């Protein structure tokens, strides 16, 4: 029995270890090289020397495992690709709260002013004619002998999908699983949180008019409270072939709660209208030049003590981008200005410049994670991720086809000085990205 148990353990480890061969990248597909898989050697100690010669069930299991190993991507069809990124990042962050430095040695918090990170992303993608699956695993750890970490890992993507309607001018795709909202929906100041749910993609092309699409999703917020949200984005791209794009999105986070602070945390119904124009001017070497602007509002915001009983529910941003990075010596620049009131976006889904907020204070609760037990903020202490104005500029340059350097600078100031502390925030980031 001991020998059989040991054999079964190794057999199943071997089997499930091979399962990763049929998984798959997230960005662009490449024609894969057929996997070379060899059968178990005749003299394998695991199967020969430690196998009971009279155990016919063990022999059958051995043959089944060997046959499974011989199944390749070429035989089952589809395209399998594997890609990855190795990133080394440096950040210099300065944050002043009511005249008091918040980061660095001797500051009001333990957050560092200078931070080093090491990040590895592994992306697998598998695609057939009408189905696909995508996986992205991120390893993101602080660097340092004393300050470093080694165990930070998270699943950023894990979803599958299929084309239900494969028409020439109309398609319908359905996808199920995990990704981020910003992988599907477009905004400079929201859509930063996890999207665990189902997505319906409708696409319709009218010649000489443009491409129209509707992305409709349902996502899980909290299974303990049976809380779900819905989100949609309707867009028209390349209207009349003049480079004009219009997008409208709406997301409903709200579910009434008995606890006032929990009720306020999710009391957001946010709609956004974005307009952009892009073209390739000759005087810029036919590089992409894009101008964009958007406004959004939280329709459910109301007067609360933190805002002196006034609604603070509007936000807008405007900016431009130049170029695309595809090969060596390519560059790209993106710059924008943001103006965000205190109740415009949720604390947990904000993706804009932000305020730094080293102390981790929410807008409605003393803890930014929204825990009501941390207590309620006041008009003097409320922070969150809104109530700021600022600008951001980001630049990418491809040193080689694989190695890219990214630089980002962002800064913000308090928008309404009657709400919360006076915060000044600025951050510089440099990142080397090796993609393969």
Coordinates of C-alpha atoms in Angstrom, one line a residue:
X1 CA 0.0 0.0 0.0
X2 CA 2.8 2.4 0.8
X3 CA 4.4 1.8 -2.7
X4 CA 1.0 2.4 -4.4
X5 CA 0.3 5.6 -2.5
X6 CA 3.7 6.9 -3.3
X7 CA 3.2 6.1 -7.0
X8 CA -0.2 7.7 -7.1
X9 CA 1.2 10.9 -5.5
X10 CA 4.0 11.2 -8.1
X11 CA 1.7 10.3 -10.9
X12 CA -0.8 13.0 -10.1
X13 CA 1.9 15.6 -9.6
X14 CA 3.2 14.7 -13.0
X15 CA -0.2 14.9 -14.6
X16 CA -1.2 18.2 -13.2
X17 CA 2.2 19.7 -13.8
X18 CA 1.6 19.0 -17.5
X19 CA -1.7 20.9 -17.5
X20 CA 0.1 24.2 -17.8
X21 CA 1.1 23.3 -21.4
X22 CA -2.4 23.9 -22.7
X23 CA -2.8 27.3 -21.2
X24 CA -2.1 30.6 -22.8
X25 CA -0.7 35.7 -23.6
X26 CA -2.9 38.5 -23.1
X27 CA -1.7 41.1 -25.7
X28 CA -0.9 39.7 -29.1
X29 CA -0.8 36.2 -30.4
X30 CA 2.1 34.5 -32.1
X31 CA 2.3 31.3 -33.9
X32 CA 3.5 28.8 -31.3
X33 CA 6.2 26.2 -31.7
X34 CA 4.6 22.8 -31.2
X35 CA 5.4 21.5 -27.8
X36 CA 7.9 18.6 -27.8
X37 CA 6.7 16.1 -25.2
X38 CA 8.5 12.8 -24.6
X39 CA 7.0 9.7 -23.2
X40 CA 8.2 8.2 -19.9
X41 CA 11.5 6.4 -20.3
X42 CA 11.4 2.6 -20.1
X43 CA 13.9 2.7 -17.3
X44 CA 12.2 5.3 -15.2
X45 CA 12.6 4.5 -11.5
X46 CA 9.3 5.9 -10.7
X47 CA 7.4 3.5 -12.9
X48 CA 9.6 0.4 -13.2
X49 CA 11.6 -0.2 -10.0
X50 CA 8.8 0.9 -7.7
X51 CA 5.9 -0.6 -9.5
X52 CA 4.1 -3.8 -8.4
X53 CA 4.4 -6.1 -11.5
X54 CA 0.9 -7.5 -10.7
X55 CA -0.7 -4.1 -10.4
X56 CA -2.7 -3.9 -13.6
X57 CA -4.4 -0.7 -12.4
X58 CA -1.1 1.0 -12.0
X59 CA 0.0 0.0 -15.6
X60 CA -3.3 1.4 -17.0
X61 CA -2.7 4.6 -15.1
X62 CA 0.8 4.8 -16.4
X63 CA -0.3 4.4 -20.0
X64 CA -3.1 7.0 -19.5
X65 CA -0.6 9.6 -18.1
X66 CA 1.8 8.9 -20.9
X67 CA -0.9 9.4 -23.6
X68 CA -1.9 12.7 -22.0
X69 CA 1.7 13.9 -22.2
X70 CA 1.7 13.2 -25.9
X71 CA -1.3 15.6 -26.6
X72 CA 0.1 18.8 -28.0
X73 CA -1.3 22.2 -28.9
X74 CA -0.9 21.3 -32.6
X75 CA -3.2 18.3 -32.2
X76 CA -6.0 20.1 -30.3
X77 CA -5.8 23.2 -32.4
X78 CA -5.5 26.9 -31.5
X79 CA -2.7 29.3 -30.8
X80 CA -0.8 29.3 -27.6
X81 CA 1.5 32.1 -26.6
X82 CA 3.5 32.9 -23.5
X83 CA 4.9 36.3 -22.7
X84 CA 6.3 38.2 -19.8
X85 CA 7.6 41.4 -18.3
X86 CA 10.4 42.1 -15.8
X87 CA 10.2 45.5 -14.2
X88 CA 12.4 47.5 -11.9
X89 CA 10.8 50.6 -10.5
X90 CA 12.0 53.6 -8.5
X91 CA 9.6 56.2 -6.9
X92 CA 10.3 59.5 -5.2
X93 CA 7.2 60.7 -3.4
X94 CA 6.8 64.0 -1.5
X95 CA 3.6 64.6 0.5
X96 CA 2.9 67.5 2.8
X97 CA -0.2 67.5 5.1
X98 CA -1.0 70.8 6.8
X99 CA 2.7 71.7 6.6
X100 CA 3.9 68.4 8.0
X101 CA 6.0 66.0 5.9
X102 CA 4.2 62.6 5.6
X103 CA 6.9 60.3 4.0
X104 CA 10.5 59.5 4.7
X105 CA 12.8 59.3 7.7
X106 CA 11.4 61.3 10.7
X107 CA 8.1 61.9 8.9
X108 CA 4.6 61.6 10.3
X109 CA 4.1 58.1 8.9
X110 CA 6.4 55.1 8.2
X111 CA 5.9 55.3 4.5
X112 CA 9.2 55.8 2.6
X113 CA 10.0 58.7 0.4
X114 CA 12.2 56.6 -1.9
X115 CA 10.8 53.2 -2.8
X116 CA 12.2 50.4 -5.0
X117 CA 10.0 47.7 -6.4
X118 CA 10.7 44.6 -8.5
X119 CA 7.8 43.2 -10.6
X120 CA 7.4 40.2 -12.8
X121 CA 4.3 39.6 -14.9
X122 CA 3.6 36.2 -16.6
X123 CA 0.9 36.2 -19.4
X124 CA -0.5 33.2 -21.0
X125 CA -3.1 33.2 -23.8
X126 CA -4.8 30.5 -25.7
X127 CA -7.1 31.1 -28.7
X128 CA -9.1 29.0 -31.2
X129 CA -11.3 30.3 -34.0
X130 CA -14.2 31.2 -31.7
X131 CA -12.9 30.7 -28.1
X132 CA -10.1 32.1 -26.0
X133 CA -8.6 32.2 -22.4
X134 CA -6.2 34.6 -20.8
X135 CA -4.1 34.5 -17.7
X136 CA -1.9 37.1 -16.0
X137 CA 0.0 36.5 -12.8
X138 CA 1.8 39.4 -11.1
X139 CA 4.7 39.1 -8.7
X140 CA 5.2 42.6 -7.2
X141 CA 7.6 42.9 -4.3
X142 CA 9.4 45.7 -2.4
X143 CA 13.2 45.6 -2.8
X144 CA 15.7 45.6 0.1
X145 CA 17.5 43.3 2.5
X146 CA 15.4 44.6 5.4
X147 CA 12.5 46.3 3.7
X148 CA 12.0 43.8 0.9
X149 CA 9.2 41.3 0.4
X150 CA 9.2 38.0 -1.4
X151 CA 5.7 36.7 -1.2
X152 CA 3.4 39.2 -2.9
X153 CA 1.6 37.5 -5.8
X154 CA -1.8 38.1 -7.3
X155 CA -4.0 36.9 -10.1
X156 CA -4.6 40.0 -12.3
X157 CA -6.3 38.1 -15.2
X158 CA -8.1 34.8 -15.4
X159 CA -10.9 34.7 -17.9
X160 CA -12.3 32.7 -20.8
X161 CA -14.6 33.8 -23.6
X162 CA -16.3 32.8 -26.9
X163 CA -17.8 34.4 -30.0
X164 CA -21.5 33.7 -29.9
X165 CA -22.4 35.6 -33.0
X166 CA -19.6 35.6 -35.7
X167 CA -21.2 37.9 -38.3
X168 CA -19.4 39.9 -40.9
X169 CA -20.6 43.3 -39.6
X170 CA -22.0 42.3 -36.2
X171 CA -20.4 40.2 -33.4
X172 CA -21.3 39.2 -29.9
X173 CA -18.7 37.9 -27.5
X174 CA -19.2 36.7 -23.9
X175 CA -16.4 36.5 -21.4
X176 CA -16.3 35.2 -17.8
X177 CA -13.7 35.5 -15.1
X178 CA -11.3 38.1 -13.7
X179 CA -9.5 41.2 -15.0
X180 CA -9.4 44.9 -14.1
X181 CA -12.1 47.3 -15.1
X182 CA -9.6 49.5 -17.0
X183 CA -8.9 46.5 -19.3
X184 CA -12.4 47.0 -20.7
X185 CA -13.6 50.5 -19.8
X186 CA -11.9 53.8 -20.5
X187 CA -11.2 56.6 -18.0
X188 CA -8.3 58.6 -16.5
X189 CA -9.9 58.8 -13.0
X190 CA -12.0 55.7 -12.4
X191 CA -12.1 51.9 -13.3
X192 CA -9.0 50.8 -11.2
X193 CA -10.6 47.9 -9.3
X194 CA -10.9 44.2 -10.0
X195 CA -13.7 43.1 -12.4
X196 CA -14.8 39.6 -11.3
X197 CA -17.8 38.8 -13.4
X198 CA -19.3 38.4 -16.8
X199 CA -18.9 40.7 -19.9
X200 CA -21.0 40.9 -23.0
X201 CA -19.3 42.6 -26.0
X202 CA -21.5 43.8 -28.9
X203 CA -19.8 45.2 -32.0
X204 CA -21.4 46.7 -35.1
X205 CA -19.8 48.2 -38.2
X206 CA -21.5 50.6 -40.6
X207 CA -19.3 51.4 -43.6
X208 CA -18.6 55.1 -43.9
X209 CA -20.2 55.7 -40.5
X210 CA -17.9 54.0 -38.0
X211 CA -17.6 51.2 -35.5
X212 CA -20.1 51.1 -32.7
X213 CA -19.8 48.9 -29.6
X214 CA -21.5 48.2 -26.3
X215 CA -19.7 46.5 -23.4
X216 CA -22.1 45.4 -20.7
X217 CA -20.9 43.7 -17.5
X218 CA -22.0 42.4 -14.2
X219 CA -19.5 42.1 -11.4
X220 CA -19.3 40.7 -7.8
X221 CA -18.5 43.3 -5.1
X222 CA -19.0 41.2 -1.9
X223 CA -20.4 37.7 -1.8
X224 CA -20.9 37.9 2.0
X225 CA -23.5 40.6 1.5
X226 CA -24.8 39.4 -1.9
X227 CA -23.6 42.7 -3.4
X228 CA -23.3 42.9 -7.2
X229 CA -22.8 45.9 -9.5
X230 CA -23.3 46.6 -13.2
X231 CA -21.3 48.6 -15.7
X232 CA -21.7 49.6 -19.3
X233 CA -19.9 51.5 -22.0
X234 CA -21.3 52.6 -25.3
X235 CA -18.9 53.9 -27.9
X236 CA -18.6 55.1 -31.5
X237 CA -15.1 55.0 -33.0
X238 CA -13.6 56.5 -36.2
X239 CA -16.8 58.3 -36.9
X240 CA -17.1 59.1 -40.6
X241 CA -13.4 58.2 -40.9
X242 CA -12.3 61.5 -39.4
X243 CA -10.7 60.2 -36.2
X244 CA -13.6 61.3 -33.9
X245 CA -14.4 59.0 -31.0
X246 CA -17.2 59.3 -28.5
X247 CA -17.7 57.0 -25.4
X248 CA -20.3 57.1 -22.7
X249 CA -20.0 54.8 -19.6
X250 CA -22.1 54.3 -16.5
X251 CA -21.4 52.2 -13.4
X252 CA -23.8 51.5 -10.5
X253 CA -22.0 50.6 -7.2
X254 CA -24.9 51.2 -4.9
X255 CA -26.6 48.7 -2.6
X256 CA -28.5 50.1 0.4
X257 CA -27.0 49.2 3.8
X258 CA -28.3 49.5 7.3
X259 CA -25.0 51.0 8.5
X260 CA -24.7 54.6 7.4
X261 CA -21.0 54.5 6.6
X262 CA -21.3 51.3 4.5
X263 CA -24.2 52.9 2.7
X264 CA -22.2 56.0 1.9
X265 CA -19.2 53.9 0.8
X266 CA -21.1 52.4 -2.1
X267 CA -23.5 55.3 -2.8
X268 CA -22.2 55.9 -6.3
X269 CA -23.9 55.9 -9.7
X270 CA -21.2 57.4 -12.0
X271 CA -21.6 58.3 -15.6
X272 CA -18.9 59.7 -17.9
X273 CA -18.8 61.2 -21.4
X274 CA -15.5 61.2 -23.2
X275 CA -14.7 62.7 -26.6
X276 CA -11.4 62.3 -28.4
X277 CA -9.9 63.1 -31.8
X278 CA -6.8 61.4 -33.3
X279 CA -4.9 61.7 -36.5
X280 CA -1.4 61.2 -37.9
X281 CA 0.0 64.6 -39.0
X282 CA 2.8 64.7 -41.6
X283 CA 4.7 67.4 -39.6
X284 CA 5.1 64.9 -36.8
X285 CA 6.4 62.1 -39.0
X286 CA 2.9 60.6 -39.2
X287 CA 3.0 59.8 -35.5
X288 CA -0.3 59.4 -33.6
X289 CA -1.6 62.7 -32.1
X290 CA -4.6 62.4 -29.9
X291 CA -6.6 65.0 -27.9
X292 CA -9.2 63.9 -25.3
X293 CA -11.5 65.3 -22.7
X294 CA -14.2 63.9 -20.4
X295 CA -16.6 64.9 -17.7
X296 CA -18.3 62.7 -15.1
X297 CA -20.7 62.9 -12.2
X298 CA -21.9 60.8 -9.3
X299 CA -25.7 61.0 -9.6
X300 CA -26.3 59.7 -6.0
X301 CA -24.1 62.1 -4.1
X302 CA -25.8 64.1 -1.5
X303 CA -25.0 66.7 1.2
X304 CA -23.1 65.2 4.1
X305 CA -21.3 66.7 7.1
X306 CA -17.9 66.1 5.5
X307 CA -18.9 68.4 2.6
X308 CA -20.7 70.9 4.8
X309 CA -24.0 69.4 3.5
X310 CA -23.2 70.4 -0.1
X311 CA -22.9 68.0 -3.2
X312 CA -19.3 67.5 -4.4
X313 CA -20.0 65.2 -7.3
X314 CA -18.3 66.5 -10.5
X315 CA -15.0 65.7 -12.2
X316 CA -13.3 66.3 -15.5
X317 CA -10.0 65.8 -17.2
X318 CA -8.4 66.8 -20.5
X319 CA -5.1 65.9 -22.2
X320 CA -3.2 64.7 -25.2
X321 CA -1.0 61.8 -26.3
X322 CA 1.7 61.5 -28.9
X323 CA 3.1 58.4 -30.5
X324 CA 3.0 54.6 -30.0
X325 CA 5.7 52.3 -28.7
X326 CA 6.1 49.2 -30.9
X327 CA 9.8 48.9 -31.7
X328 CA 13.3 50.2 -30.9
X329 CA 13.6 54.0 -30.7
X330 CA 9.8 54.6 -30.6
X331 CA 8.4 57.0 -28.0
X332 CA 5.1 58.0 -26.6
X333 CA 3.9 60.8 -24.3
X334 CA 0.7 61.3 -22.5
X335 CA -0.2 64.4 -20.4
X336 CA -3.5 65.4 -18.8
X337 CA -5.0 67.8 -16.2
X338 CA -7.5 66.5 -13.7
X339 CA -10.2 68.2 -11.6
X340 CA -12.0 66.0 -9.1
X341 CA -14.5 66.9 -6.4
X342 CA -14.7 64.9 -3.2
X343 CA -17.7 62.7 -4.0
X344 CA -17.1 62.2 -7.7
X345 CA -15.5 58.7 -7.6
X346 CA -15.3 56.0 -5.0
X347 CA -12.2 55.6 -2.8
X348 CA -11.7 51.9 -4.0
X349 CA -12.1 52.5 -7.7
X350 CA -10.2 55.8 -8.2
X351 CA -7.4 55.7 -10.8
X352 CA -6.4 59.3 -11.1
X353 CA -3.5 61.3 -9.7
X354 CA -4.9 61.1 -6.2
X355 CA -3.6 62.8 -3.1
X356 CA -0.9 60.5 -1.8
X357 CA -2.7 59.9 1.4
X358 CA 0.1 58.2 3.3
X359 CA -2.0 58.1 6.5
X360 CA -4.6 56.0 4.7
X361 CA -7.6 58.1 5.7
X362 CA -10.9 57.5 3.8
X363 CA -13.5 60.1 3.0
X364 CA -16.3 58.7 5.1
X365 CA -14.3 56.4 7.5
X366 CA -11.0 57.0 9.3
X367 CA -9.6 53.9 7.5
X368 CA -9.4 54.0 3.8
X369 CA -10.6 50.4 3.4
X370 CA -14.1 51.6 4.4
X371 CA -14.3 49.7 7.7
X372 CA -17.0 51.4 9.8
X373 CA -15.4 50.3 13.0
X374 CA -12.5 52.7 12.4
X375 CA -15.0 55.6 13.0
X376 CA -16.4 58.4 11.0
X377 CA -14.4 61.3 9.6
X378 CA -15.3 65.0 9.9
X379 CA -15.1 68.0 7.6
X380 CA -11.7 68.6 9.1
X381 CA -10.3 65.1 8.7
X382 CA -11.9 63.6 5.5
X383 CA -9.4 62.7 2.8
X384 CA -10.1 59.9 0.4
X385 CA -9.0 59.9 -3.3
X386 CA -11.0 63.0 -4.4
X387 CA -11.0 66.7 -3.7
X388 CA -7.9 67.6 -5.8
X389 CA -6.7 69.3 -8.9
X390 CA -3.4 68.4 -10.6
X391 CA -1.6 67.2 -13.7
X392 CA 0.3 64.2 -14.9
X393 CA 2.8 63.5 -17.7
X394 CA 4.1 60.1 -18.7
X395 CA 6.8 59.2 -21.3
X396 CA 7.8 55.9 -22.8
X397 CA 11.0 55.3 -24.8
X398 CA 12.0 51.9 -26.4
X399 CA 15.8 51.5 -25.9
X400 CA 15.5 48.2 -27.8
X401 CA 12.7 46.1 -29.1
X402 CA 12.4 44.5 -25.7
X403 CA 13.6 47.1 -23.2
X404 CA 11.6 50.2 -22.5
X405 CA 12.1 53.0 -20.0
X406 CA 9.0 54.7 -18.5
X407 CA 9.0 58.0 -16.6
X408 CA 6.0 59.5 -14.9
X409 CA 5.5 62.7 -13.0
X410 CA 2.3 63.6 -11.2
X411 CA 1.3 66.3 -8.7
X412 CA -1.9 67.5 -7.1
X413 CA -3.2 70.2 -4.7
X414 CA -6.3 70.4 -2.5
X415 CA -9.4 71.5 -4.5
X416 CA -11.7 72.7 -1.7
X417 CA -9.7 73.9 1.3
X418 CA -12.8 73.8 3.5
X419 CA -12.9 70.0 3.2
X420 CA -10.3 67.9 5.1
X421 CA -6.6 68.7 5.6
X422 CA -4.5 70.7 3.1
X423 CA -2.5 68.1 1.1
X424 CA 0.2 68.7 -1.5
X425 CA 1.4 65.7 -3.3
X426 CA 4.0 65.0 -6.0
X427 CA 5.7 61.9 -7.3
X428 CA 8.3 61.0 -9.8
X429 CA 8.7 57.4 -11.1
X430 CA 11.2 55.7 -13.3
X431 CA 10.7 52.1 -14.5
X432 CA 12.7 49.8 -16.7
X433 CA 10.5 47.2 -18.4
X434 CA 11.9 44.2 -20.2
X435 CA 9.2 42.5 -22.2
X436 CA 9.5 39.2 -24.0

